[in-house]
Coordinates of C-alpha atoms in Angstrom, one line a residue:
M21 CA 149.0 207.4 146.4
I22 CA 151.7 210.0 146.3
N23 CA 153.5 210.6 143.0
H24 CA 157.0 211.8 143.8
D25 CA 157.5 213.6 140.5
N26 CA 157.4 217.4 141.1
L27 CA 156.2 216.7 144.6
Y28 CA 157.3 219.9 146.2
D29 CA 155.8 222.2 143.5
D30 CA 152.2 221.7 144.6
L31 CA 152.0 221.2 148.4
K32 CA 149.6 222.8 150.8
V33 CA 150.7 223.1 154.5
L34 CA 148.0 223.0 157.2
F35 CA 148.1 223.3 161.0
L36 CA 146.2 221.1 163.6
S37 CA 146.0 221.8 167.3
S38 CA 147.4 219.0 169.4
G39 CA 144.0 218.9 171.2
Y40 CA 142.5 217.2 168.2
L41 CA 145.0 214.4 168.4
T42 CA 145.4 213.8 172.1
E43 CA 143.6 214.8 175.3
D44 CA 146.9 214.7 177.2
E45 CA 147.7 218.4 178.0
G46 CA 151.2 217.4 179.0
C47 CA 152.1 216.0 175.5
G48 CA 154.3 219.0 175.0
Y49 CA 153.5 220.1 171.5
D50 CA 151.0 222.8 170.6
E51 CA 150.3 222.2 166.9
L52 CA 151.0 219.6 164.2
I53 CA 152.0 221.0 160.9
F54 CA 151.5 218.7 157.9
A55 CA 151.5 218.9 154.1
V56 CA 149.4 217.3 151.4
R57 CA 149.4 217.7 147.6
K58 CA 147.3 220.6 146.3
D59 CA 145.5 218.2 143.9
Y60 CA 144.6 215.8 146.7
L61 CA 143.3 218.7 148.9
F62 CA 141.2 220.0 146.0
E63 CA 139.6 216.6 145.4
Y64 CA 138.9 216.3 149.1
L65 CA 137.3 219.7 149.3
K66 CA 135.5 219.8 146.0
G67 CA 131.8 220.3 146.3
D68 CA 129.0 222.9 146.1
E69 CA 131.1 225.7 147.5
I70 CA 134.5 224.8 146.1
K71 CA 134.4 224.2 142.3
T72 CA 137.8 225.7 141.3
L73 CA 141.3 226.0 142.6
E74 CA 140.6 229.7 143.2
D75 CA 137.6 228.7 145.4
M76 CA 139.9 226.4 147.4
E77 CA 142.5 229.2 147.9
R78 CA 139.8 231.6 149.1
W79 CA 138.4 229.0 151.4
L80 CA 141.9 228.3 152.9
R81 CA 142.5 232.0 153.5
E82 CA 139.1 232.9 154.9
E83 CA 137.1 230.0 156.1
Y84 CA 138.7 226.8 157.1
T85 CA 138.8 225.7 160.7
S86 CA 140.5 223.2 162.9
D87 CA 137.5 220.9 162.6
D88 CA 137.9 220.8 158.8
T89 CA 141.6 220.2 159.2
Y90 CA 141.2 217.3 161.5
G91 CA 138.9 215.5 159.1
L92 CA 141.3 216.1 156.3
Y93 CA 144.3 215.0 158.4
Q94 CA 142.5 211.7 159.3
Q95 CA 141.5 211.0 155.7
A96 CA 144.9 211.9 154.2
K97 CA 146.6 209.7 156.8
Q98 CA 144.4 206.8 155.9
D99 CA 145.0 207.4 152.2
G100 CA 148.8 207.6 152.6
E101 CA 148.7 211.2 151.4
I102 CA 150.6 213.0 154.2
V103 CA 153.8 214.2 152.5
F104 CA 155.3 215.3 155.8
E105 CA 154.3 216.1 159.4
K106 CA 156.0 217.8 162.3
R107 CA 155.1 218.7 165.8
M108 CA 155.4 222.3 166.7
W109 CA 156.7 222.7 170.2
N110 CA 155.9 225.3 172.8
T111 CA 159.0 227.5 172.8
R112 CA 158.9 228.1 176.6
R113 CA 159.6 224.5 177.4
A114 CA 161.6 221.6 175.9
I115 CA 160.6 218.0 175.7
F116 CA 163.1 215.1 175.8
Y117 CA 162.4 211.4 175.6
E118 CA 163.7 208.8 178.0
V119 CA 163.9 205.1 177.3
G120 CA 164.6 202.9 180.3
E121 CA 163.5 200.1 182.5
G122 CA 162.5 199.5 186.1
L123 CA 162.9 196.2 187.9
R124 CA 162.0 194.8 191.3
N125 CA 163.1 191.3 192.0
D126 CA 163.2 189.8 195.5
G127 CA 162.7 193.2 197.0
D128 CA 165.6 194.8 195.2
V129 CA 164.7 197.7 192.9
E130 CA 166.8 198.7 190.0
E131 CA 166.4 201.5 187.4
K132 CA 168.3 201.8 184.2
V133 CA 168.0 204.5 181.5
Y134 CA 169.1 203.5 178.0
I135 CA 168.8 206.9 176.2
R136 CA 167.7 210.5 176.7
T137 CA 167.2 212.5 173.6
F138 CA 165.3 215.3 172.1
D139 CA 164.7 213.3 168.9
F140 CA 161.5 211.3 169.1
D141 CA 162.4 208.9 166.3
T142 CA 165.7 207.9 168.0
A143 CA 163.9 207.2 171.2
K144 CA 161.2 205.2 169.5
Q145 CA 163.8 203.1 167.7
A146 CA 165.6 202.5 171.0
F147 CA 162.3 201.5 172.7
E148 CA 161.4 199.1 169.9
A149 CA 164.9 197.5 169.9
E150 CA 164.7 196.9 173.7
R151 CA 161.2 195.6 173.3
D152 CA 162.3 193.1 170.6
R153 CA 165.3 192.0 172.8
L154 CA 162.9 191.5 175.8
F155 CA 160.5 189.4 173.8
A156 CA 163.3 187.2 172.4
D157 CA 164.8 186.6 175.8
E158 CA 163.8 183.0 176.8
D159 CA 165.5 183.4 180.2
F160 CA 163.4 186.5 181.2
F161 CA 162.3 185.8 184.8
L162 CA 158.7 187.0 184.2
K163 CA 158.2 185.3 180.8
D164 CA 155.2 183.3 182.0
E165 CA 153.3 186.5 183.1
E166 CA 151.0 188.3 180.7
P167 CA 152.4 191.8 180.0
D168 CA 150.4 195.0 180.4
A169 CA 151.4 196.8 177.2
E170 CA 150.6 200.4 176.3
Q171 CA 151.9 202.0 173.2
N172 CA 150.9 205.5 172.3
F173 CA 153.7 206.9 170.2
D174 CA 151.6 210.0 169.2
C175 CA 152.7 211.7 172.3
G176 CA 155.8 209.8 173.1
Y177 CA 154.5 207.3 175.6
A178 CA 154.9 203.5 175.6
S179 CA 155.4 200.9 178.2
I180 CA 155.4 197.2 178.7
R181 CA 155.0 196.0 182.3
Y182 CA 155.2 192.5 183.7
E183 CA 154.2 191.8 187.3
N184 CA 153.8 188.6 189.3
D185 CA 151.8 187.7 192.5
D186 CA 154.9 188.3 194.7
G187 CA 155.1 191.9 193.7
D188 CA 158.1 191.5 191.4
Y189 CA 157.8 193.6 188.3
Y190 CA 159.7 194.7 185.2
E191 CA 158.8 197.7 183.1
L192 CA 160.2 198.9 179.8
Y193 CA 159.2 202.4 179.0
L194 CA 159.5 205.4 176.7
H195 CA 158.5 208.5 178.5
Q196 CA 158.3 212.1 177.6
V197 CA 159.9 214.5 180.1
E198 CA 159.3 218.3 180.1
V199 CA 162.2 220.6 181.1
E200 CA 162.6 224.3 181.1
T201 CA 164.5 225.5 178.1
E202 CA 167.6 226.7 180.1
E203 CA 168.0 223.2 181.5
R204 CA 168.6 221.6 178.1
D205 CA 171.7 219.4 178.4
Y206 CA 170.7 216.4 176.3
K207 CA 171.6 215.7 172.8

């Protein structure tokens, strides 16, 4: 596990193309930047070709590929060794997140948006709060229906949908919406 003493003295930052994490070309980000401790990286890479820290530095400068980075990222994530990670967005477009609900009951359709934000964590928290509220509501009119739930927070998508035989439905969603940079008017 991570030792937080002198954590920032010995970090290595790596990049990973979004294509390694999702096949959704509309996910909006081009690369993921992440950091691990230098000692962790050395232990992960140590082998026949990499025996010293100097070998590791040379390999990082000259040889490593996205395939190598993907394996490292997966293992470091499993080991709890990712110190930080951040999506790197395409600068030609902006992505905001929308949390809302759609409802059709007795033929009437209603839409409600709870939040629009450029901050993924804020949107995720809003979605989770609404989801918890929904699950706790004993008076929810589709409570007896089995929900279709999809949660893929890697790319900002999540939804919970209930539908009955009469065609009534309720959907709670977190969607990612792409806008041109000059149209940015969200917080």
